[in-house]
XYZ file of C-alpha atoms in Angstrom:
748
model
C 0.000 0.000 0.000
C 2.748 2.489 0.969
C 4.748 1.641 -2.178
C 1.682 2.193 -4.357
C 0.956 5.548 -2.720
C 4.594 6.577 -3.133
C 4.637 5.593 -6.806
C 1.365 7.402 -7.376
C 2.702 10.574 -5.763
C 5.826 10.384 -7.884
C 3.727 9.938 -11.036
C 1.514 12.889 -10.110
C 4.625 14.992 -9.441
C 6.027 14.074 -12.859
C 2.756 15.092 -14.555
C 2.769 18.435 -12.726
C 6.398 19.017 -13.670
C 5.653 18.305 -17.365
C 2.728 20.738 -17.281
C 4.952 23.391 -15.678
C 7.632 22.875 -18.332
C 5.042 23.154 -21.098
C 3.595 26.346 -19.577
C 7.021 27.991 -19.302
C 8.154 26.941 -22.765
C 4.988 28.380 -24.315
C 5.907 31.915 -23.168
C 9.387 32.626 -24.554
C 8.672 36.291 -25.326
C 7.004 37.253 -22.057
C 10.143 38.907 -20.702
C 10.431 41.126 -23.772
C 6.722 42.028 -23.671
C 6.925 43.248 -20.076
C 9.789 45.603 -21.049
C 7.521 47.490 -23.465
C 5.039 48.677 -20.841
C 5.681 52.288 -19.888
C 8.866 52.577 -21.957
C 7.698 54.229 -25.190
C 7.948 57.774 -23.837
C 11.515 57.159 -22.650
C 12.451 55.649 -26.015
C 11.137 58.719 -27.830
C 13.104 60.993 -25.479
C 16.336 59.068 -26.152
C 15.666 59.203 -29.900
C 15.178 62.970 -29.730
C 18.635 63.430 -28.213
C 20.393 60.975 -30.516
C 19.769 62.939 -33.689
C 21.971 63.784 -36.648
C 25.578 64.457 -35.554
C 26.728 68.043 -35.551
C 29.673 69.671 -37.231
C 32.016 68.927 -34.323
C 32.122 65.239 -35.251
C 31.564 64.187 -31.625
C 29.461 61.302 -30.436
C 25.988 62.043 -29.064
C 25.602 60.783 -25.485
C 22.477 60.138 -23.422
C 23.017 59.367 -19.731
C 20.132 57.490 -18.092
C 20.572 58.357 -14.409
C 18.527 56.951 -11.543
C 18.622 54.882 -8.382
C 18.649 51.091 -8.093
C 15.540 49.472 -9.499
C 14.645 52.501 -11.619
C 14.918 50.410 -14.780
C 18.046 52.015 -16.283
C 19.581 48.818 -17.669
C 16.195 47.508 -18.767
C 15.485 50.733 -20.669
C 18.938 50.718 -22.327
C 18.571 47.073 -23.305
C 15.061 47.661 -24.654
C 16.214 50.680 -26.691
C 19.104 48.646 -28.112
C 16.699 45.823 -29.026
C 14.159 48.186 -30.596
C 16.681 50.167 -32.664
C 19.274 47.567 -33.597
C 18.020 47.431 -37.199
C 18.638 51.172 -37.646
C 22.310 50.891 -36.669
C 25.119 49.259 -38.594
C 26.482 47.848 -35.328
C 25.422 47.755 -31.663
C 27.698 47.032 -28.713
C 27.062 46.565 -24.981
C 29.957 47.281 -22.579
C 29.930 46.695 -18.823
C 31.332 49.765 -17.070
C 31.154 49.148 -13.313
C 34.935 49.578 -13.075
C 37.674 50.755 -15.465
C 39.078 47.218 -15.450
C 35.779 45.661 -16.566
C 35.294 48.268 -19.305
C 38.858 47.692 -20.486
C 38.296 43.928 -20.537
C 35.067 44.241 -22.577
C 36.752 46.522 -25.118
C 39.661 44.084 -25.338
C 37.233 41.205 -25.939
C 35.549 43.233 -28.683
C 38.929 43.798 -30.364
C 39.731 40.098 -30.045
C 36.448 39.103 -31.700
C 37.168 41.447 -34.613
C 40.915 40.926 -35.056
C 41.299 37.390 -33.723
C 44.878 36.188 -33.380
C 46.147 39.464 -34.858
C 44.946 41.390 -31.807
C 47.582 42.516 -29.330
C 48.185 40.354 -26.274
C 48.507 43.400 -23.992
C 45.072 44.090 -22.462
C 45.324 47.891 -22.490
C 46.643 47.934 -26.064
C 43.837 45.623 -27.146
C 41.284 47.926 -25.470
C 42.703 50.894 -27.399
C 42.356 48.792 -30.555
C 38.694 48.257 -29.693
C 38.195 52.021 -29.425
C 39.922 52.480 -32.787
C 37.605 49.915 -34.393
C 34.559 51.788 -33.054
C 35.892 55.162 -34.261
C 36.659 53.762 -37.706
C 33.263 52.112 -38.061
C 31.340 55.136 -36.748
C 33.108 57.421 -39.221
C 31.008 55.998 -42.070
C 27.927 54.350 -40.498
C 25.748 54.710 -37.396
C 26.918 52.782 -34.363
C 25.233 52.420 -30.963
C 27.288 51.711 -27.819
C 25.771 51.118 -24.367
C 27.977 51.763 -21.321
C 26.124 50.022 -18.513
C 26.332 50.834 -14.791
C 29.066 53.478 -15.021
C 29.700 54.851 -11.501
C 30.758 58.314 -12.693
C 32.221 60.201 -15.635
C 35.836 59.841 -14.488
C 35.590 56.041 -14.501
C 34.836 55.814 -18.226
C 36.670 58.929 -19.447
C 39.768 57.046 -20.597
C 37.774 54.518 -22.619
C 34.893 56.706 -23.821
C 34.323 55.769 -27.503
C 34.334 58.506 -30.157
C 33.007 58.747 -33.712
C 31.077 61.106 -35.958
C 28.090 58.794 -36.390
C 28.311 57.268 -32.906
C 25.420 57.230 -30.424
C 26.201 56.349 -26.794
C 23.723 55.408 -24.061
C 25.158 55.425 -20.523
C 23.365 54.060 -17.456
C 24.528 55.414 -14.095
C 23.330 56.103 -10.579
C 25.279 59.376 -10.653
C 23.466 62.262 -12.421
C 26.545 64.534 -12.421
C 27.707 64.272 -16.054
C 28.938 67.169 -18.161
C 30.191 67.599 -21.725
C 29.351 68.683 -25.269
C 26.708 66.568 -26.964
C 25.746 64.996 -23.606
C 22.241 64.957 -22.108
C 21.177 63.514 -18.737
C 17.677 62.050 -18.388
C 15.879 60.071 -15.731
C 13.786 57.017 -16.646
C 10.163 57.801 -16.032
C 8.626 56.118 -13.031
C 5.803 53.770 -13.933
C 2.501 55.579 -13.701
C -0.428 53.933 -11.963
C -1.944 53.176 -15.367
C 1.273 51.516 -16.565
C 1.652 49.579 -13.310
C -1.917 48.299 -13.581
C -1.321 47.386 -17.226
C 1.767 45.386 -16.206
C -0.180 43.616 -13.455
C -3.006 42.873 -15.868
C -0.606 41.449 -18.459
C 1.141 39.205 -15.937
C -1.997 38.098 -14.085
C -4.011 37.395 -17.205
C -7.086 39.068 -15.717
C -8.278 42.383 -14.311
C -9.089 43.442 -10.773
C -10.369 46.587 -9.111
C -7.680 46.165 -6.434
C -4.759 46.431 -8.869
C -4.492 50.160 -8.089
C -4.040 49.381 -4.407
C -1.568 46.589 -5.165
C 0.527 48.853 -7.442
C 0.705 51.470 -4.687
C 1.689 48.858 -2.078
C 4.555 47.704 -4.329
C 5.692 51.287 -4.979
C 5.267 50.797 -8.755
C 8.452 48.697 -8.808
C 8.441 46.515 -11.974
C 10.427 43.742 -10.253
C 7.731 43.341 -7.581
C 4.792 43.997 -9.931
C 5.786 41.107 -12.193
C 6.042 38.715 -9.267
C 2.696 39.851 -7.846
C 0.969 39.443 -11.214
C 2.347 35.931 -11.631
C 1.178 35.013 -8.102
C -2.348 36.137 -9.020
C -2.165 34.095 -12.246
C -1.020 30.983 -10.348
C -3.928 31.287 -7.849
C -7.050 31.740 -9.985
C -9.338 31.258 -6.997
C -7.577 33.826 -4.826
C -8.293 37.553 -4.607
C -5.804 40.360 -4.908
C -6.545 41.164 -1.275
C -5.160 37.747 -0.336
C -1.820 38.713 -1.889
C -1.835 42.030 -0.023
C -2.479 40.217 3.259
C 0.279 37.710 2.537
C 2.609 40.569 1.588
C 2.006 42.250 4.953
C 2.787 38.993 6.745
C 6.015 38.482 4.793
C 7.387 42.013 5.094
C 10.201 40.911 7.348
C 12.151 43.743 8.970
C 15.436 42.267 7.708
C 14.072 42.168 4.148
C 13.150 45.809 4.406
C 16.605 46.726 5.723
C 18.453 44.726 3.076
C 16.337 46.088 0.246
C 16.816 49.675 1.375
C 20.568 49.139 1.790
C 20.906 48.615 -1.972
C 18.360 51.297 -2.817
C 15.206 49.243 -3.500
C 11.751 49.930 -2.041
C 11.146 47.828 1.044
C 8.219 46.044 -0.637
C 10.726 44.197 -2.851
C 11.750 42.002 0.082
C 8.227 40.747 0.788
C 7.490 40.174 -2.908
C 10.658 38.109 -3.361
C 9.884 36.036 -0.254
C 6.355 35.327 -1.510
C 7.650 34.407 -4.956
C 10.244 32.062 -3.486
C 7.609 30.356 -1.361
C 5.393 29.835 -4.405
C 8.075 28.431 -6.728
C 8.500 24.801 -7.720
C 11.018 22.756 -5.758
C 13.364 22.643 -8.747
C 13.439 26.408 -9.201
C 13.719 27.045 -5.443
C 16.731 24.751 -5.155
C 18.362 26.320 -8.202
C 17.765 29.827 -6.816
C 19.393 28.914 -3.504
C 22.559 27.864 -5.345
C 22.542 30.860 -7.697
C 22.375 33.215 -4.714
C 26.045 32.392 -4.123
C 27.160 33.404 -7.631
C 28.396 36.800 -8.733
C 25.106 38.503 -9.671
C 26.306 39.882 -13.025
C 28.163 36.805 -14.273
C 25.745 33.882 -13.968
C 25.563 31.125 -16.563
C 24.692 27.446 -16.494
C 28.236 26.135 -17.104
C 28.556 24.404 -13.749
C 25.052 22.939 -13.989
C 25.726 21.538 -17.460
C 28.952 19.998 -16.205
C 27.161 18.512 -13.197
C 25.229 16.352 -15.655
C 28.566 14.683 -16.519
C 29.583 14.053 -12.880
C 29.953 10.435 -11.806
C 27.035 9.144 -9.714
C 29.263 7.923 -6.884
C 30.900 11.378 -6.655
C 27.448 12.935 -6.445
C 26.374 10.336 -3.904
C 29.371 11.135 -1.731
C 28.653 14.876 -1.930
C 25.014 14.182 -1.004
C 25.959 12.004 1.980
C 28.125 14.747 3.490
C 25.474 17.397 2.816
C 27.269 19.353 0.093
C 25.105 18.870 -3.004
C 21.446 17.815 -2.877
C 20.917 14.696 -4.967
C 17.873 16.412 -6.454
C 20.113 19.069 -8.008
C 22.014 16.387 -9.903
C 18.747 14.863 -11.101
C 17.587 18.274 -12.332
C 20.804 18.733 -14.277
C 20.623 15.226 -15.722
C 17.542 16.343 -17.681
C 18.289 19.345 -19.940
C 14.557 20.069 -20.306
C 14.042 20.025 -16.563
C 17.100 22.214 -15.943
C 16.101 24.756 -18.580
C 12.556 24.815 -17.209
C 13.895 25.723 -13.763
C 16.042 28.504 -15.235
C 13.115 29.811 -17.288
C 10.843 29.794 -14.267
C 13.312 32.029 -12.435
C 13.496 34.272 -15.488
C 9.719 34.330 -15.885
C 9.367 35.500 -12.275
C 12.040 38.211 -12.689
C 14.482 36.543 -10.312
C 16.849 36.224 -13.278
C 17.240 38.476 -16.304
C 19.066 37.945 -19.611
C 22.677 39.003 -19.202
C 24.614 41.449 -21.300
C 26.766 38.628 -22.691
C 25.346 35.833 -24.790
C 24.587 32.822 -22.634
C 24.802 34.732 -19.345
C 22.184 35.850 -16.840
C 22.070 38.463 -14.117
C 20.284 38.677 -10.783
C 19.270 41.848 -8.948
C 21.486 42.323 -5.912
C 18.448 42.649 -3.668
C 17.167 39.322 -5.008
C 20.481 37.601 -4.297
C 20.687 39.067 -0.784
C 17.193 37.968 0.181
C 17.398 34.510 -1.415
C 20.720 33.985 0.332
C 19.222 34.825 3.706
C 16.076 32.751 3.098
C 18.204 29.676 2.318
C 20.798 30.516 4.966
C 24.215 31.946 4.050
C 26.027 28.857 5.297
C 23.838 26.539 3.243
C 24.278 28.647 0.097
C 28.043 28.656 0.555
C 28.042 24.935 1.221
C 26.044 24.097 -1.904
C 28.093 26.487 -4.008
C 31.297 24.849 -2.779
C 29.997 21.372 -3.514
C 28.787 22.322 -6.980
C 32.154 23.767 -7.962
C 34.017 20.841 -6.395
C 32.069 18.444 -8.623
C 32.153 20.484 -11.816
C 35.401 22.446 -11.891
C 37.518 21.277 -14.867
C 40.282 19.043 -13.543
C 42.438 19.093 -16.679
C 43.008 22.835 -16.748
C 45.672 22.495 -19.444
C 43.266 20.973 -21.962
C 42.177 23.559 -24.508
C 38.519 22.558 -24.206
C 38.513 23.365 -20.469
C 39.794 26.934 -20.724
C 36.444 28.558 -21.477
C 34.785 26.773 -18.556
C 37.648 27.750 -16.242
C 37.300 31.379 -17.259
C 33.564 31.406 -16.527
C 33.781 29.563 -13.220
C 36.844 31.295 -11.786
C 35.094 34.537 -10.609
C 32.827 32.432 -8.410
C 35.785 30.442 -7.080
C 37.633 33.665 -6.253
C 34.593 34.948 -4.388
C 34.538 31.820 -2.236
C 38.270 32.137 -1.591
C 37.792 35.709 -0.375
C 34.820 34.993 1.878
C 36.230 32.685 4.513
C 39.112 30.350 5.233
C 39.707 29.242 1.642
C 35.988 29.494 1.040
C 35.265 26.178 2.803
C 32.456 25.442 5.214
C 33.600 24.224 8.605
C 31.291 21.189 8.503
C 32.088 19.946 4.995
C 33.781 16.566 4.866
C 37.508 16.122 4.356
C 37.043 14.272 1.077
C 34.752 16.867 -0.457
C 36.980 19.719 0.708
C 40.094 18.091 -0.725
C 38.337 17.562 -4.066
C 37.470 21.245 -4.249
C 40.885 22.431 -3.075
C 42.673 20.167 -5.545
C 40.729 21.655 -8.469
C 41.205 25.265 -7.381
C 44.860 24.806 -6.452
C 45.597 23.134 -9.778
C 43.885 25.949 -11.629
C 45.758 28.677 -9.744
C 49.114 26.995 -10.138
C 48.766 26.364 -13.866
C 47.109 29.616 -14.920
C 49.106 32.203 -13.019
C 49.760 34.056 -16.255
C 46.141 35.240 -16.242
C 46.690 37.117 -12.976
C 48.670 40.290 -12.422
C 51.696 38.338 -11.236
C 52.402 34.701 -11.960
C 54.264 34.230 -8.683
C 51.299 35.467 -6.685
C 49.041 32.768 -8.071
C 51.680 30.110 -7.458
C 51.954 31.227 -3.835
C 48.162 31.026 -3.491
C 48.256 27.530 -4.967
C 50.950 26.491 -2.492
C 48.868 27.924 0.353
C 45.827 25.934 -0.766
C 47.767 22.678 -1.129
C 49.385 23.234 2.281
C 45.923 23.674 3.828
C 44.761 20.542 2.018
C 47.732 18.545 3.377
C 47.129 19.722 6.952
C 43.455 18.840 6.636
C 44.184 15.304 5.405
C 46.859 14.747 8.065
C 44.304 15.650 10.754
C 41.685 13.338 9.253
C 41.318 9.713 10.348
C 41.267 8.861 6.616
C 44.634 10.551 6.009
C 46.792 7.483 5.535
C 48.756 5.715 2.842
C 48.151 6.749 -0.756
C 45.711 9.571 0.073
C 48.271 11.280 2.301
C 51.054 10.626 -0.228
C 49.065 12.281 -3.017
C 48.422 15.317 -0.827
C 52.164 15.541 -0.121
C 52.845 15.184 -3.850
C 50.513 18.069 -4.770
C 51.982 20.334 -2.125
C 55.528 19.433 -3.214
C 54.643 20.149 -6.846
C 53.428 23.624 -5.864
C 56.688 24.154 -3.945
C 58.637 23.375 -7.129
C 56.677 26.118 -8.905
C 57.564 28.589 -6.140
C 61.253 27.580 -6.122
C 61.451 25.738 -2.780
C 63.218 22.681 -4.234
C 64.738 21.287 -1.025
C 61.397 20.963 0.789
C 59.792 19.621 -2.365
C 62.406 16.845 -2.675
C 61.888 15.785 0.924
C 58.105 15.611 0.573
C 58.295 13.752 -2.743
C 60.635 11.074 -1.386
C 58.337 10.702 1.613
C 55.347 10.339 -0.728
C 57.187 7.659 -2.742
C 57.870 5.647 0.427
C 54.197 5.855 1.443
C 52.882 4.751 -1.957
C 55.344 1.866 -2.309
C 54.412 0.663 1.171
C 50.650 0.940 0.641
C 50.307 0.162 -3.066
C 53.483 -1.016 -4.855
C 53.499 -0.186 -8.566
C 50.711 2.385 -8.211
C 50.103 4.519 -11.299
C 50.810 7.710 -9.340
C 54.468 6.740 -8.784
C 55.369 7.753 -12.331
C 54.007 11.265 -11.771
C 55.779 11.595 -8.416
C 59.133 10.524 -9.877
C 58.619 12.969 -12.759
C 58.212 15.926 -10.402
C 61.088 14.660 -8.231
C 63.406 14.634 -11.252
C 62.308 18.192 -12.067
C 62.955 19.387 -8.496
C 66.362 17.699 -8.466
C 67.339 19.171 -11.841
C 66.412 22.709 -10.772
C 68.005 22.529 -7.322
C 71.634 22.507 -8.545
C 73.147 23.003 -12.047
C 76.109 20.746 -11.205
C 76.814 17.665 -13.296
C 76.365 15.223 -10.410
C 72.905 16.619 -9.643
C 71.910 16.518 -13.309
C 72.940 12.853 -13.490
C 70.724 12.071 -10.478
C 67.864 13.909 -12.204
C 68.487 11.814 -15.330
C 68.209 8.570 -13.366
C 64.962 9.752 -11.758
C 63.557 10.635 -15.195
C 64.504 7.132 -16.414
C 62.739 5.628 -13.400
C 59.604 7.704 -14.136
C 59.624 6.522 -17.770
C 59.984 2.870 -16.737
C 57.066 3.162 -14.288
C 54.838 4.830 -16.848
C 55.690 2.287 -19.535
C 54.594 -0.436 -17.131
C 51.414 1.216 -15.855
C 50.225 3.241 -18.870
C 51.421 1.307 -21.936
C 53.981 2.221 -24.579
C 51.716 4.611 -26.484
C 50.152 7.000 -23.987
C 50.379 10.733 -23.210
C 52.103 9.944 -19.900
C 54.887 8.075 -21.712
C 55.180 10.936 -24.194
C 55.637 13.367 -21.304
C 58.313 11.175 -19.704
C 60.179 10.825 -23.008
C 60.123 14.610 -23.329
C 61.517 15.047 -19.798
C 64.196 12.416 -20.376
C 65.260 14.056 -23.640
C 65.569 17.378 -21.842
C 67.720 15.755 -19.136
C 70.006 14.227 -21.809
C 70.470 17.614 -23.456
C 71.443 19.245 -20.154
C 74.225 16.675 -19.780
C 75.541 17.508 -23.244
C 74.107 14.403 -24.933
C 72.384 16.492 -27.587
C 71.957 13.805 -30.254
C 70.425 11.312 -27.813
C 68.211 14.040 -26.357
C 66.832 15.077 -29.741
C 66.132 11.435 -30.649
C 64.117 11.055 -27.435
C 62.235 14.272 -28.185
C 61.404 13.026 -31.693
C 60.112 9.793 -30.175
C 58.048 11.850 -27.730
C 56.531 13.692 -30.700
C 55.505 10.401 -32.358
C 53.996 9.039 -29.133
C 51.930 12.190 -28.596
C 50.690 12.182 -32.189
C 49.628 8.533 -31.846
C 48.052 8.749 -28.385
C 46.277 12.116 -28.366
C 42.820 12.076 -29.953
C 42.393 15.862 -29.879
C 44.332 17.510 -32.739
C 44.344 20.759 -30.729
C 45.952 19.264 -27.607
C 48.612 21.536 -26.119
C 51.044 18.618 -25.613
C 51.593 18.262 -29.346
C 53.734 21.408 -29.125
C 56.089 19.917 -26.499
C 58.535 18.171 -28.836
C 58.864 20.736 -31.663
C 59.258 23.558 -29.156
C 61.922 21.720 -27.154
C 63.775 20.505 -30.275
C 63.809 23.997 -31.740
C 65.104 25.516 -28.506
C 67.882 22.921 -28.218
C 68.960 23.362 -31.844
C 69.075 27.121 -31.365
C 71.193 26.936 -28.213
C 73.677 24.583 -29.895
C 74.204 26.733 -32.967
C 71.654 25.297 -35.418
C 69.524 28.428 -35.683
C 68.328 27.831 -39.255
C 67.358 24.199 -38.507
C 65.540 25.366 -35.374
C 63.214 27.780 -37.177
C 60.791 25.207 -38.745
C 60.335 23.496 -35.365
C 59.755 26.788 -33.561
C 57.242 27.981 -36.173
C 55.391 24.664 -35.762
C 55.438 24.989 -31.960
C 53.973 28.496 -32.136
C 51.176 27.424 -34.485
C 50.299 24.444 -32.277
C 50.228 26.671 -29.194
C 48.002 29.193 -30.966
C 45.575 26.429 -31.920
C 45.529 24.835 -28.473
C 44.905 28.149 -26.703
C 42.699 29.800 -29.320
C 40.345 31.009 -26.577
C 43.179 32.663 -24.614
C 45.675 34.062 -27.140
C 47.640 35.795 -24.369
C 48.370 32.483 -22.660
C 51.854 32.119 -21.195
C 52.690 29.104 -23.360
C 51.928 31.088 -26.530
C 54.176 33.896 -25.312
C 57.014 31.435 -24.599
C 56.718 29.943 -28.091
C 56.830 33.451 -29.620
C 59.867 34.337 -27.471
C 61.801 31.295 -28.673
C 60.900 31.977 -32.304
C 61.855 35.671 -32.090
C 65.195 34.738 -30.531
C 65.873 32.257 -33.358
C 65.065 34.912 -35.970
C 67.529 37.301 -34.304
C 70.313 34.714 -34.302
C 69.634 33.293 -37.769
C 69.282 36.755 -39.293
C 72.746 37.723 -38.071
C 74.343 34.926 -40.135
C 72.250 34.987 -43.320
C 72.953 36.897 -46.540
C 69.169 37.539 -46.879
C 69.008 39.175 -43.477
C 66.137 41.441 -44.558
C 63.752 38.465 -44.775
C 64.411 37.554 -41.153
C 63.962 41.159 -40.077
C 60.592 41.341 -41.851
C 59.447 38.121 -40.179
C 60.568 39.519 -36.834
C 58.639 42.733 -37.510
C 55.482 40.736 -38.287
C 55.906 38.776 -35.078
C 56.456 42.011 -33.128
C 53.231 43.359 -34.622
C 51.314 40.391 -33.208
C 53.047 40.243 -29.817
C 53.446 43.807 -28.579
C 55.806 44.028 -26.739
C 57.723 41.030 -28.095
C 60.008 39.360 -25.560
C 63.283 37.688 -26.517
C 65.921 35.714 -24.678
C 68.268 37.502 -22.323
C 71.411 39.111 -23.744
C 73.666 36.350 -22.427
C 71.589 33.590 -24.051
C 71.441 35.458 -27.379
C 75.218 35.997 -27.275
C 75.840 32.339 -26.463
C 73.572 31.166 -29.303
C 75.295 33.498 -31.767
C 78.716 32.338 -30.678
C 77.681 28.672 -31.006
C 76.271 29.346 -34.468
C 79.428 31.170 -35.542
C 81.730 28.423 -34.237
C 79.690 25.738 -36.009
C 79.633 27.622 -39.319
C 83.360 28.400 -39.290
C 84.514 25.054 -37.991
C 85.444 26.497 -34.605
C 88.625 28.268 -35.769
C 87.467 31.900 -35.833
C 85.625 33.036 -32.707
C 82.882 35.580 -33.163
C 83.862 38.923 -31.597
C 80.876 39.835 -29.427
C 79.666 43.418 -29.374
C 78.366 45.082 -26.164
C 75.114 43.630 -24.859
C 71.802 44.829 -26.197
C 70.320 47.691 -24.144
C 66.976 45.866 -23.765
C 65.435 42.397 -23.869
C 62.009 43.631 -25.031
C 61.353 44.837 -28.573
C 58.648 47.528 -28.841
C 56.514 47.341 -31.969
C 58.396 48.486 -35.060
C 61.814 48.717 -33.380
C 64.571 46.098 -33.808
C 67.680 45.837 -31.636
C 70.813 47.572 -32.962
C 72.905 45.689 -35.518
C 75.809 43.668 -34.137
C 78.153 44.022 -37.136
C 78.184 43.598 -40.881
C 78.178 39.870 -41.570
C 77.284 39.943 -45.268
C 80.934 40.109 -46.424
C 81.976 37.016 -44.474
C 81.794 33.405 -45.713
C 78.955 31.317 -44.236
C 79.569 27.617 -44.873
C 76.368 25.615 -45.354
C 74.036 28.621 -45.368
C 72.106 29.178 -48.591
C 71.110 32.638 -49.748
């Protein structure tokens, strides 16, 4: 009997859910329709100011100024949507801070110029401004600068153009300048508010006037009230007013007024949350922990791919509700939950394609309704399950970029963003993902070292946590020591890293002899040993460790695997450092063949390992001309692998090696002009273009000269170059006239 009742309830719940999905999917344009109510007068006022440009050739600017919830962004977005066909191009730029405006302009330049865009963010932003000015010189352009705090914030990056129209939204009405007009969005009249309620409720009521006044004519609250009336056909409007009075919590009123919203917003959001489906309510509680202006469904889509036993573990320790995983397993069900939040104005379409935004007052109140600790806990669990583990894979970069702002917010909130009652296993999973990301993507921060230090701090915390846990034994503890030691290698603490790695090896061999992880530990140990001392004896020890790592990986991973390719690459590098150049290059060539055979993704970053290393070795040993094809190939492979992040550190390193080879080869070639032109083209793409240090360039030139002349005539070195960075269009000074000298083996 109980089983039958349970199955019947589940079946009835499934029917209700399908009806809800059908209802939501049948109203895709409702959000756009609600924007039109009460906006036509404002649109006409904006149009009146954005007329034909004057003789001064300046852009026409309309500043929409008003407090939070006044509808500034909604009006700007609606105007852009209404008038996009009358403009040759429209562009939306976030302007909360100079850094965000600069980043959006840089992204715009990258979308237009692709790989040819500069890698320097500020230079790329200036390029974006130049593209706007050039386009607006001939055709009408519309640019929206959203949420600008004041005029000084956007002054540096204010677009210009003769046929350019600019719409700025700001809370600050103090704007001055030629061609600039400040307007306030009109407050919804009672007639407009009633019309909005009528449209959302699907019926009329004599009490809509009273309801509009109680909600202070705020569109956010009016939409939610109208939908409540629609969802309760047997209820009266007075019932909503009574419920609103009961739910006007004093804390809601305080929080709403803190961010500038009428106090009625708090009660309306609480009522809406209470009336939502379980799916949408759960989703809203998680979204309350996200950055309000950078929400997308990346993590939720990735949760669909999570392994069931990982999800089960997270559910058992209270991190991720199992229901959330089930929602994400069904794309229709997940999208229905998102659309329900959008339908009820808890989410709005974001300024970027595929993103959403949440009013700050909505996030504050939802966070308090669910409980801040619970929101943080669920957010932590979600990111622990969905954060891309292989952060070097090209396919994971876009997801990393979208998820990282939320990770950073958790890191800033509390002790590494972790909840005190989360389990050791779930915490370590999260910390491993974040630490790996920070350690491998430091080039995206202001300073690479700073991110490496943060990664070391995270891995140290993770090791302490596992040591204190009753589960912290054997292989689990050894892997934690390995990760911390690897981060110490990146920060330069080689002695401590060696000690931890040898300790980890002893633990693994005692608990699980021949474990697959031993190959990785020996690989990092050989790297730490090699870097700790340049002496020959130390390099020989590093070579033996690299051989041990290769043997372990051949046994555990097979002869044709990416792990074996990596070990062959490391072993070849160790051979080269000991002067065994021929043997080292043969190992690197074998590494290239193994990677090509074992990697299914043609854009994998590891394909560039061998050609880049071979080219660098050939250049250092005097074979500059033979190095160039390998270095060109390495640069192209890096560009392809990191197409989404063209300023990635690995791309810069490949360009540095290639530029250095062009400098050396050009000094010993009769057709030196060709090399200079290639170097100029490279400098135009990478501005500024870095090259090797003066000592390395001198050594490579001397090696090349000795090889070409048989070692009898030493190249007389000129004074060192005054700089190791080449600004665009400027080459280093010439180091002598080499065209009159014989160059054995070098063709013209």
